[in-house]
Amino acid sequence: MLRPASKSRTYGIAGTVTAALLALALSGCGSSSDGTGGDGPTTAAPTTAQAAAKDKGPVCVGKASADGLHVLRGGGFRLPGGGGVQYDSATADGTTRTATLREGASYAEGQKQQVVKPGQTVTLAGHAYAVSQICSYRVVLEPRDAKDRAALAAAPASLKSKGGAADDGLCFSTNPSVLAAAAQGFPARGSELSLLRNGGVKTFPTGLSVTVSYVDTGTGTAGFGANCAGIPVAAYKDVRAGDTVEFAGVLFKVSGLAEGVVRLTRTSA
């Protein structure tokens, strides 16, 4: 049953409406480079006095399904057949974890929300999905309908980014060739990816663009996010060294935060 999300939450995107709208205006995608154009959500930095509460964990509950779609924290995902879903917020009490999902690929007033647990089946845009895993950085949804699974796994006509909604097949896909192409755009496993606060937008070959919105050395936290196909697909807020994040199916550990820079070490293949 859909209902308003609880106001008691660890993460959320509702408070970053303006940032998300600004990010949508920056929807250009390009080849792998550091630039000043492209997508990138911005988020106001917390003050040192307002230190962000640390997530109580566990990091993940449940097991990610092989053909599941990954909805990243604070971001959205366009679903087959129209519509979308956002990972709006999360709660964790040290033993279990829940997530608040919001209908729609990007934020809008009045969207329906529901709190979900691993193992639960939810209906989104008229289609059924199983919640196979909830992590601090993602929710994994497994389509119940074979047609939806096939649509997500379909190979796009090209692996070259064109920008905007034309990149849906690159940004919202479970196709192995798409995921492999995205993974090749990042440094190798064990290597470091540096994101500069004032370095503009870092873009990747399959249309993903990443931007750092703040680094607060006083609280030891940072905020950064990503856009793809004109949709804010992630907005990681109050992230600390040691936290796990994900971009385009690739996992990273936050290995360092310094004035104006976030360093991520790739941990997955």
PDB file of C-alpha atoms in Angstrom:
ATOM      1  CA  MET A   1       0.000   0.000   0.000  1.00  0.00           C
ATOM      2  CA  LEU A   2       1.363   3.381  -0.979  1.00  0.00           C
ATOM      3  CA  ARG A   3       1.712   5.935   1.756  1.00  0.00           C
ATOM      4  CA  PRO A   4       3.742   9.026   2.580  1.00  0.00           C
ATOM      5  CA  ALA A   5       7.297   8.252   3.584  1.00  0.00           C
ATOM      6  CA  SER A   6       8.297   8.675   7.222  1.00  0.00           C
ATOM      7  CA  LYS A   7       9.880  11.974   8.130  1.00  0.00           C
ATOM      8  CA  SER A   8      12.399  10.083  10.239  1.00  0.00           C
ATOM      9  CA  ARG A   9      14.989   9.049   7.668  1.00  0.00           C
ATOM     10  CA  THR A  10      18.691   8.815   7.083  1.00  0.00           C
ATOM     11  CA  TYR A  11      18.880   9.871   3.452  1.00  0.00           C
ATOM     12  CA  GLY A  12      16.509  11.654   1.063  1.00  0.00           C
ATOM     13  CA  ILE A  13      16.187  13.625  -2.121  1.00  0.00           C
ATOM     14  CA  ALA A  14      13.022  15.570  -1.414  1.00  0.00           C
ATOM     15  CA  GLY A  15      15.111  18.321   0.169  1.00  0.00           C
ATOM     16  CA  THR A  16      17.150  18.697  -2.981  1.00  0.00           C
ATOM     17  CA  VAL A  17      14.366  19.516  -5.440  1.00  0.00           C
ATOM     18  CA  THR A  18      16.019  22.692  -6.639  1.00  0.00           C
ATOM     19  CA  ALA A  19      19.329  20.897  -7.054  1.00  0.00           C
ATOM     20  CA  ALA A  20      17.726  18.126  -9.060  1.00  0.00           C
ATOM     21  CA  LEU A  21      15.980  20.608 -11.352  1.00  0.00           C
ATOM     22  CA  LEU A  22      19.230  22.452 -11.916  1.00  0.00           C
ATOM     23  CA  ALA A  23      20.921  19.151 -12.650  1.00  0.00           C
ATOM     24  CA  LEU A  24      18.316  18.309 -15.283  1.00  0.00           C
ATOM     25  CA  ALA A  25      19.185  21.507 -17.103  1.00  0.00           C
ATOM     26  CA  LEU A  26      22.733  20.232 -17.403  1.00  0.00           C
ATOM     27  CA  SER A  27      21.857  17.120 -19.386  1.00  0.00           C
ATOM     28  CA  GLY A  28      24.646  17.087 -21.968  1.00  0.00           C
ATOM     29  CA  CYS A  29      26.719  13.885 -22.092  1.00  0.00           C
ATOM     30  CA  GLY A  30      30.092  13.330 -23.723  1.00  0.00           C
ATOM     31  CA  SER A  31      33.186  11.219 -23.935  1.00  0.00           C
ATOM     32  CA  SER A  32      35.364  10.459 -20.934  1.00  0.00           C
ATOM     33  CA  SER A  33      36.845  13.767 -19.827  1.00  0.00           C
ATOM     34  CA  ASP A  34      36.778  16.495 -17.234  1.00  0.00           C
ATOM     35  CA  GLY A  35      34.633  19.385 -18.425  1.00  0.00           C
ATOM     36  CA  THR A  36      32.353  22.163 -17.477  1.00  0.00           C
ATOM     37  CA  GLY A  37      29.294  20.953 -19.352  1.00  0.00           C
ATOM     38  CA  GLY A  38      26.956  18.020 -18.716  1.00  0.00           C
ATOM     39  CA  ASP A  39      24.875  16.813 -15.842  1.00  0.00           C
ATOM     40  CA  GLY A  40      25.482  17.172 -12.150  1.00  0.00           C
ATOM     41  CA  PRO A  41      23.215  17.545  -9.140  1.00  0.00           C
ATOM     42  CA  THR A  42      24.325  20.074  -6.587  1.00  0.00           C
ATOM     43  CA  THR A  43      23.682  19.830  -2.886  1.00  0.00           C
ATOM     44  CA  ALA A  44      24.301  22.382  -0.168  1.00  0.00           C
ATOM     45  CA  ALA A  45      27.043  21.402   2.276  1.00  0.00           C
ATOM     46  CA  PRO A  46      26.064  20.809   5.896  1.00  0.00           C
ATOM     47  CA  THR A  47      27.664  23.053   8.485  1.00  0.00           C
ATOM     48  CA  THR A  48      30.299  21.600  10.782  1.00  0.00           C
ATOM     49  CA  ALA A  49      27.943  22.039  13.731  1.00  0.00           C
ATOM     50  CA  GLN A  50      25.348  19.905  11.965  1.00  0.00           C
ATOM     51  CA  ALA A  51      27.450  16.756  11.666  1.00  0.00           C
ATOM     52  CA  ALA A  52      25.702  14.087   9.634  1.00  0.00           C
ATOM     53  CA  ALA A  53      24.530  11.026  11.510  1.00  0.00           C
ATOM     54  CA  LYS A  54      26.451   7.890  10.586  1.00  0.00           C
ATOM     55  CA  ASP A  55      24.474   5.058   9.008  1.00  0.00           C
ATOM     56  CA  LYS A  56      23.940   2.271  11.563  1.00  0.00           C
ATOM     57  CA  GLY A  57      24.053  -0.486   8.945  1.00  0.00           C
ATOM     58  CA  PRO A  58      24.095  -3.223   7.902  1.00  0.00           C
ATOM     59  CA  VAL A  59      25.377  -2.002   4.536  1.00  0.00           C
ATOM     60  CA  CYS A  60      23.194  -4.476   2.613  1.00  0.00           C
ATOM     61  CA  VAL A  61      20.273  -6.757   3.394  1.00  0.00           C
ATOM     62  CA  GLY A  62      19.196  -9.417   0.903  1.00  0.00           C
ATOM     63  CA  LYS A  63      20.963 -10.781  -2.177  1.00  0.00           C
ATOM     64  CA  ALA A  64      21.137  -8.932  -5.473  1.00  0.00           C
ATOM     65  CA  SER A  65      19.497 -10.867  -8.315  1.00  0.00           C
ATOM     66  CA  ALA A  66      21.566 -11.390 -11.461  1.00  0.00           C
ATOM     67  CA  ASP A  67      18.980  -9.748 -13.714  1.00  0.00           C
ATOM     68  CA  GLY A  68      17.950  -7.036 -11.260  1.00  0.00           C
ATOM     69  CA  LEU A  69      17.991  -3.317 -12.000  1.00  0.00           C
ATOM     70  CA  HIS A  70      19.960  -1.057  -9.688  1.00  0.00           C
ATOM     71  CA  VAL A  71      18.298   2.105  -8.377  1.00  0.00           C
ATOM     72  CA  LEU A  72      21.020   4.209  -6.778  1.00  0.00           C
ATOM     73  CA  ARG A  73      20.637   6.194  -3.582  1.00  0.00           C
ATOM     74  CA  GLY A  74      19.013   9.568  -4.142  1.00  0.00           C
ATOM     75  CA  GLY A  75      18.514   8.838  -7.827  1.00  0.00           C
ATOM     76  CA  GLY A  76      16.011   7.509 -10.327  1.00  0.00           C
ATOM     77  CA  PHE A  77      15.651   4.799 -12.966  1.00  0.00           C
ATOM     78  CA  ARG A  78      13.445   4.781 -16.076  1.00  0.00           C
ATOM     79  CA  LEU A  79      11.417   1.559 -16.202  1.00  0.00           C
ATOM     80  CA  PRO A  80      10.324  -0.478 -19.239  1.00  0.00           C
ATOM     81  CA  GLY A  81       6.945   0.549 -20.587  1.00  0.00           C
ATOM     82  CA  GLY A  82       7.145   4.061 -19.153  1.00  0.00           C
ATOM     83  CA  GLY A  83       7.315   5.448 -15.659  1.00  0.00           C
ATOM     84  CA  GLY A  84      10.191   5.150 -13.253  1.00  0.00           C
ATOM     85  CA  VAL A  85      11.297   4.748  -9.666  1.00  0.00           C
ATOM     86  CA  GLN A  86      13.552   6.634  -7.250  1.00  0.00           C
ATOM     87  CA  TYR A  87      15.442   5.480  -4.165  1.00  0.00           C
ATOM     88  CA  ASP A  88      14.246   8.364  -2.035  1.00  0.00           C
ATOM     89  CA  SER A  89      15.554   7.505   1.434  1.00  0.00           C
ATOM     90  CA  ALA A  90      16.765   4.722   3.715  1.00  0.00           C
ATOM     91  CA  THR A  91      16.632   3.650   7.336  1.00  0.00           C
ATOM     92  CA  ALA A  92      18.850   1.173   9.174  1.00  0.00           C
ATOM     93  CA  ASP A  93      18.812   0.132  12.845  1.00  0.00           C
ATOM     94  CA  GLY A  94      21.911  -2.053  13.005  1.00  0.00           C
ATOM     95  CA  THR A  95      20.111  -5.299  12.125  1.00  0.00           C
ATOM     96  CA  THR A  96      17.858  -4.572   9.168  1.00  0.00           C
ATOM     97  CA  ARG A  97      17.261  -1.976   6.485  1.00  0.00           C
ATOM     98  CA  THR A  98      14.293  -0.452   4.656  1.00  0.00           C
ATOM     99  CA  ALA A  99      14.020   1.915   1.715  1.00  0.00           C
ATOM    100  CA  THR A 100      11.478   4.479   0.620  1.00  0.00           C
ATOM    101  CA  LEU A 101      10.732   4.268  -3.091  1.00  0.00           C
ATOM    102  CA  ARG A 102       9.140   7.130  -4.988  1.00  0.00           C
ATOM    103  CA  GLU A 103       7.291   6.615  -8.267  1.00  0.00           C
ATOM    104  CA  GLY A 104       8.735   8.501 -11.252  1.00  0.00           C
ATOM    105  CA  ALA A 105      12.236   8.593 -12.698  1.00  0.00           C
ATOM    106  CA  SER A 106      12.870  12.121 -11.381  1.00  0.00           C
ATOM    107  CA  TYR A 107      11.410  14.157  -8.550  1.00  0.00           C
ATOM    108  CA  ALA A 108       8.027  15.869  -8.825  1.00  0.00           C
ATOM    109  CA  GLU A 109       5.523  17.055  -6.236  1.00  0.00           C
ATOM    110  CA  GLY A 110       2.778  14.625  -5.296  1.00  0.00           C
ATOM    111  CA  GLN A 111       4.532  11.417  -6.323  1.00  0.00           C
ATOM    112  CA  LYS A 112       3.460   8.277  -4.476  1.00  0.00           C
ATOM    113  CA  GLN A 113       5.895   6.675  -2.055  1.00  0.00           C
ATOM    114  CA  GLN A 114       6.170   3.357  -0.296  1.00  0.00           C
ATOM    115  CA  VAL A 115       8.495   1.876   2.291  1.00  0.00           C
ATOM    116  CA  VAL A 116       9.843  -1.523   1.249  1.00  0.00           C
ATOM    117  CA  LYS A 117      11.794  -4.409   2.764  1.00  0.00           C
ATOM    118  CA  PRO A 118      13.932  -7.096   1.090  1.00  0.00           C
ATOM    119  CA  GLY A 119      11.796  -9.936  -0.257  1.00  0.00           C
ATOM    120  CA  GLN A 120       8.759  -7.734  -0.780  1.00  0.00           C
ATOM    121  CA  THR A 121       6.986  -7.388  -4.131  1.00  0.00           C
ATOM    122  CA  VAL A 122       6.076  -3.871  -5.235  1.00  0.00           C
ATOM    123  CA  THR A 123       4.059  -2.493  -8.138  1.00  0.00           C
ATOM    124  CA  LEU A 124       5.610   0.389 -10.073  1.00  0.00           C
ATOM    125  CA  ALA A 125       3.923   1.971 -13.100  1.00  0.00           C
ATOM    126  CA  GLY A 126       1.647  -1.064 -13.255  1.00  0.00           C
ATOM    127  CA  HIS A 127       4.495  -3.599 -13.292  1.00  0.00           C
ATOM    128  CA  ALA A 128       5.553  -5.975 -10.499  1.00  0.00           C
ATOM    129  CA  TYR A 129       9.090  -6.055  -9.098  1.00  0.00           C
ATOM    130  CA  ALA A 130      10.653  -8.063  -6.289  1.00  0.00           C
ATOM    131  CA  VAL A 131      12.889  -6.150  -3.876  1.00  0.00           C
ATOM    132  CA  SER A 132      15.861  -8.508  -3.848  1.00  0.00           C
ATOM    133  CA  GLN A 133      18.340  -6.289  -2.000  1.00  0.00           C
ATOM    134  CA  ILE A 134      18.491  -2.995  -0.117  1.00  0.00           C
ATOM    135  CA  CYS A 135      21.868  -1.376   0.505  1.00  0.00           C
ATOM    136  CA  SER A 136      22.885   2.020   1.815  1.00  0.00           C
ATOM    137  CA  TYR A 137      23.873   2.905  -1.748  1.00  0.00           C
ATOM    138  CA  ARG A 138      21.297   1.044  -3.914  1.00  0.00           C
ATOM    139  CA  VAL A 139      18.070  -0.916  -4.156  1.00  0.00           C
ATOM    140  CA  VAL A 140      17.983  -3.929  -6.485  1.00  0.00           C
ATOM    141  CA  LEU A 141      14.616  -4.682  -8.105  1.00  0.00           C
ATOM    142  CA  GLU A 142      13.922  -7.867 -10.057  1.00  0.00           C
ATOM    143  CA  PRO A 143      11.203  -7.613 -12.736  1.00  0.00           C
ATOM    144  CA  ARG A 144       8.518 -10.273 -12.305  1.00  0.00           C
ATOM    145  CA  ASP A 145       7.402 -10.098 -15.927  1.00  0.00           C
ATOM    146  CA  ALA A 146       9.595 -11.816 -18.542  1.00  0.00           C
ATOM    147  CA  LYS A 147       8.855  -9.011 -21.016  1.00  0.00           C
ATOM    148  CA  ASP A 148      10.241  -6.420 -18.608  1.00  0.00           C
ATOM    149  CA  ARG A 149      13.364  -8.509 -18.025  1.00  0.00           C
ATOM    150  CA  ALA A 150      13.855  -8.854 -21.780  1.00  0.00           C
ATOM    151  CA  ALA A 151      13.367  -5.108 -22.346  1.00  0.00           C
ATOM    152  CA  LEU A 152      15.995  -4.240 -19.744  1.00  0.00           C
ATOM    153  CA  ALA A 153      18.443  -6.786 -21.146  1.00  0.00           C
ATOM    154  CA  ALA A 154      18.002  -5.736 -24.792  1.00  0.00           C
ATOM    155  CA  ALA A 155      21.131  -4.549 -26.587  1.00  0.00           C
ATOM    156  CA  PRO A 156      20.994  -0.907 -27.728  1.00  0.00           C
ATOM    157  CA  ALA A 157      21.565   0.031 -31.369  1.00  0.00           C
ATOM    158  CA  SER A 158      24.833   1.729 -30.376  1.00  0.00           C
ATOM    159  CA  LEU A 159      27.095   1.914 -27.347  1.00  0.00           C
ATOM    160  CA  LYS A 160      27.916   5.534 -28.154  1.00  0.00           C
ATOM    161  CA  SER A 161      26.271   8.212 -26.038  1.00  0.00           C
ATOM    162  CA  LYS A 162      24.067  10.697 -27.880  1.00  0.00           C
ATOM    163  CA  GLY A 163      22.816  12.619 -24.847  1.00  0.00           C
ATOM    164  CA  GLY A 164      19.416  13.016 -23.223  1.00  0.00           C
ATOM    165  CA  ALA A 165      16.665  10.411 -23.482  1.00  0.00           C
ATOM    166  CA  ALA A 166      18.441   8.822 -26.472  1.00  0.00           C
ATOM    167  CA  ASP A 167      20.767   7.264 -23.891  1.00  0.00           C
ATOM    168  CA  ASP A 168      18.023   5.363 -22.065  1.00  0.00           C
ATOM    169  CA  GLY A 169      19.360   2.060 -23.437  1.00  0.00           C
ATOM    170  CA  LEU A 170      22.784   2.862 -21.978  1.00  0.00           C
ATOM    171  CA  CYS A 171      21.744   4.346 -18.652  1.00  0.00           C
ATOM    172  CA  PHE A 172      18.845   2.060 -17.677  1.00  0.00           C
ATOM    173  CA  SER A 173      19.915  -1.389 -18.767  1.00  0.00           C
ATOM    174  CA  THR A 174      20.950  -4.813 -17.509  1.00  0.00           C
ATOM    175  CA  ASN A 175      22.505  -5.750 -20.873  1.00  0.00           C
ATOM    176  CA  PRO A 176      25.998  -7.280 -20.345  1.00  0.00           C
ATOM    177  CA  SER A 177      27.589  -5.367 -23.235  1.00  0.00           C
ATOM    178  CA  VAL A 178      26.278  -2.066 -21.889  1.00  0.00           C
ATOM    179  CA  LEU A 179      27.511  -2.801 -18.368  1.00  0.00           C
ATOM    180  CA  ALA A 180      30.892  -3.911 -19.709  1.00  0.00           C
ATOM    181  CA  ALA A 181      31.253  -0.717 -21.748  1.00  0.00           C
ATOM    182  CA  ALA A 182      30.359   1.383 -18.720  1.00  0.00           C
ATOM    183  CA  ALA A 183      32.820  -0.504 -16.512  1.00  0.00           C
ATOM    184  CA  GLN A 184      35.646   0.044 -19.007  1.00  0.00           C
ATOM    185  CA  GLY A 185      35.188   3.791 -18.688  1.00  0.00           C
ATOM    186  CA  PHE A 186      36.378   3.716 -15.056  1.00  0.00           C
ATOM    187  CA  PRO A 187      39.875   3.051 -13.669  1.00  0.00           C
ATOM    188  CA  ALA A 188      40.738  -0.632 -13.205  1.00  0.00           C
ATOM    189  CA  ARG A 189      39.858  -2.536 -10.046  1.00  0.00           C
ATOM    190  CA  GLY A 190      42.022  -1.363  -7.159  1.00  0.00           C
ATOM    191  CA  SER A 191      42.771   1.939  -8.876  1.00  0.00           C
ATOM    192  CA  GLU A 192      41.605   5.344  -7.746  1.00  0.00           C
ATOM    193  CA  LEU A 193      39.152   7.768  -9.319  1.00  0.00           C
ATOM    194  CA  SER A 194      39.528  11.380  -8.164  1.00  0.00           C
ATOM    195  CA  LEU A 195      36.551  13.724  -8.366  1.00  0.00           C
ATOM    196  CA  LEU A 196      37.335  17.419  -7.995  1.00  0.00           C
ATOM    197  CA  ARG A 197      34.940  19.819  -6.294  1.00  0.00           C
ATOM    198  CA  ASN A 198      35.774  22.618  -8.733  1.00  0.00           C
ATOM    199  CA  GLY A 199      36.637  20.352 -11.644  1.00  0.00           C
ATOM    200  CA  GLY A 200      33.323  20.707 -13.438  1.00  0.00           C
ATOM    201  CA  VAL A 201      31.522  17.571 -14.603  1.00  0.00           C
ATOM    202  CA  LYS A 202      33.347  14.306 -15.236  1.00  0.00           C
ATOM    203  CA  THR A 203      31.692  12.411 -18.072  1.00  0.00           C
ATOM    204  CA  PHE A 204      32.028   8.816 -19.239  1.00  0.00           C
ATOM    205  CA  PRO A 205      31.525   7.110 -22.636  1.00  0.00           C
ATOM    206  CA  THR A 206      28.100   5.599 -21.955  1.00  0.00           C
ATOM    207  CA  GLY A 207      26.509   8.902 -20.969  1.00  0.00           C
ATOM    208  CA  LEU A 208      27.102   9.006 -17.209  1.00  0.00           C
ATOM    209  CA  SER A 209      28.322  12.268 -15.692  1.00  0.00           C
ATOM    210  CA  VAL A 210      29.467  12.775 -12.100  1.00  0.00           C
ATOM    211  CA  THR A 211      29.826  15.971 -10.073  1.00  0.00           C
ATOM    212  CA  VAL A 212      31.010  16.711  -6.524  1.00  0.00           C
ATOM    213  CA  SER A 213      28.629  19.104  -4.795  1.00  0.00           C
ATOM    214  CA  TYR A 214      30.501  19.592  -1.511  1.00  0.00           C
ATOM    215  CA  VAL A 215      33.343  18.354   0.652  1.00  0.00           C
ATOM    216  CA  ASP A 216      33.119  19.243   4.347  1.00  0.00           C
ATOM    217  CA  THR A 217      36.374  18.477   6.131  1.00  0.00           C
ATOM    218  CA  GLY A 218      34.852  19.580   9.427  1.00  0.00           C
ATOM    219  CA  THR A 219      32.279  16.780   9.447  1.00  0.00           C
ATOM    220  CA  GLY A 220      34.338  14.422   7.303  1.00  0.00           C
ATOM    221  CA  THR A 221      31.512  14.136   4.791  1.00  0.00           C
ATOM    222  CA  ALA A 222      30.963  14.833   1.119  1.00  0.00           C
ATOM    223  CA  GLY A 223      28.154  14.967  -1.402  1.00  0.00           C
ATOM    224  CA  PHE A 224      28.351  13.920  -5.034  1.00  0.00           C
ATOM    225  CA  GLY A 225      25.974  12.596  -7.626  1.00  0.00           C
ATOM    226  CA  ALA A 226      25.472  11.489 -11.194  1.00  0.00           C
ATOM    227  CA  ASN A 227      23.179  12.093 -14.131  1.00  0.00           C
ATOM    228  CA  CYS A 228      22.492   9.945 -17.183  1.00  0.00           C
ATOM    229  CA  ALA A 229      19.998  10.348 -20.039  1.00  0.00           C
ATOM    230  CA  GLY A 230      18.824  13.607 -18.461  1.00  0.00           C
ATOM    231  CA  ILE A 231      17.905  11.889 -15.160  1.00  0.00           C
ATOM    232  CA  PRO A 232      19.628  12.365 -11.773  1.00  0.00           C
ATOM    233  CA  VAL A 233      20.586   8.705 -11.238  1.00  0.00           C
ATOM    234  CA  ALA A 234      22.419   9.127  -7.916  1.00  0.00           C
ATOM    235  CA  ALA A 235      22.788  11.722  -5.169  1.00  0.00           C
ATOM    236  CA  TYR A 236      25.099  10.517  -2.423  1.00  0.00           C
ATOM    237  CA  LYS A 237      24.899  12.858   0.568  1.00  0.00           C
ATOM    238  CA  ASP A 238      26.859  12.829   3.832  1.00  0.00           C
ATOM    239  CA  VAL A 239      29.227  10.168   2.507  1.00  0.00           C
ATOM    240  CA  ARG A 240      32.250   9.275   4.649  1.00  0.00           C
ATOM    241  CA  ALA A 241      35.589   7.621   4.012  1.00  0.00           C
ATOM    242  CA  GLY A 242      35.014   3.870   3.916  1.00  0.00           C
ATOM    243  CA  ASP A 243      31.479   4.082   2.507  1.00  0.00           C
ATOM    244  CA  THR A 244      30.509   2.167  -0.620  1.00  0.00           C
ATOM    245  CA  VAL A 245      28.953   3.884  -3.630  1.00  0.00           C
ATOM    246  CA  GLU A 246      28.010   2.687  -7.094  1.00  0.00           C
ATOM    247  CA  PHE A 247      28.021   4.153 -10.586  1.00  0.00           C
ATOM    248  CA  ALA A 248      26.840   2.302 -13.720  1.00  0.00           C
ATOM    249  CA  GLY A 249      27.004  -1.072 -11.984  1.00  0.00           C
ATOM    250  CA  VAL A 250      30.554  -0.530 -10.683  1.00  0.00           C
ATOM    251  CA  LEU A 251      31.292  -0.411  -6.950  1.00  0.00           C
ATOM    252  CA  PHE A 252      33.696   2.021  -5.314  1.00  0.00           C
ATOM    253  CA  LYS A 253      34.899   2.595  -1.765  1.00  0.00           C
ATOM    254  CA  VAL A 254      35.368   6.181  -0.641  1.00  0.00           C
ATOM    255  CA  SER A 255      39.098   6.096   0.059  1.00  0.00           C
ATOM    256  CA  GLY A 256      39.675   9.722   0.930  1.00  0.00           C
ATOM    257  CA  LEU A 257      38.095  13.132   1.416  1.00  0.00           C
ATOM    258  CA  ALA A 258      40.136  16.300   1.293  1.00  0.00           C
ATOM    259  CA  GLU A 259      39.490  19.942   0.611  1.00  0.00           C
ATOM    260  CA  GLY A 260      37.881  20.011  -2.820  1.00  0.00           C
ATOM    261  CA  VAL A 261      38.428  16.360  -3.772  1.00  0.00           C
ATOM    262  CA  VAL A 262      36.744  12.996  -3.296  1.00  0.00           C
ATOM    263  CA  ARG A 263      38.816   9.878  -3.952  1.00  0.00           C
ATOM    264  CA  LEU A 264      37.110   6.611  -4.851  1.00  0.00           C
ATOM    265  CA  THR A 265      38.826   3.234  -5.138  1.00  0.00           C
ATOM    266  CA  ARG A 266      37.186   0.747  -7.475  1.00  0.00           C
ATOM    267  CA  THR A 267      36.339  -2.480  -5.622  1.00  0.00           C
ATOM    268  CA  SER A 268      34.391  -4.494  -8.212  1.00  0.00           C
ATOM    269  CA  ALA A 269      35.442  -6.041 -11.515  1.00  0.00           C
TER     270      ALA A 269
END
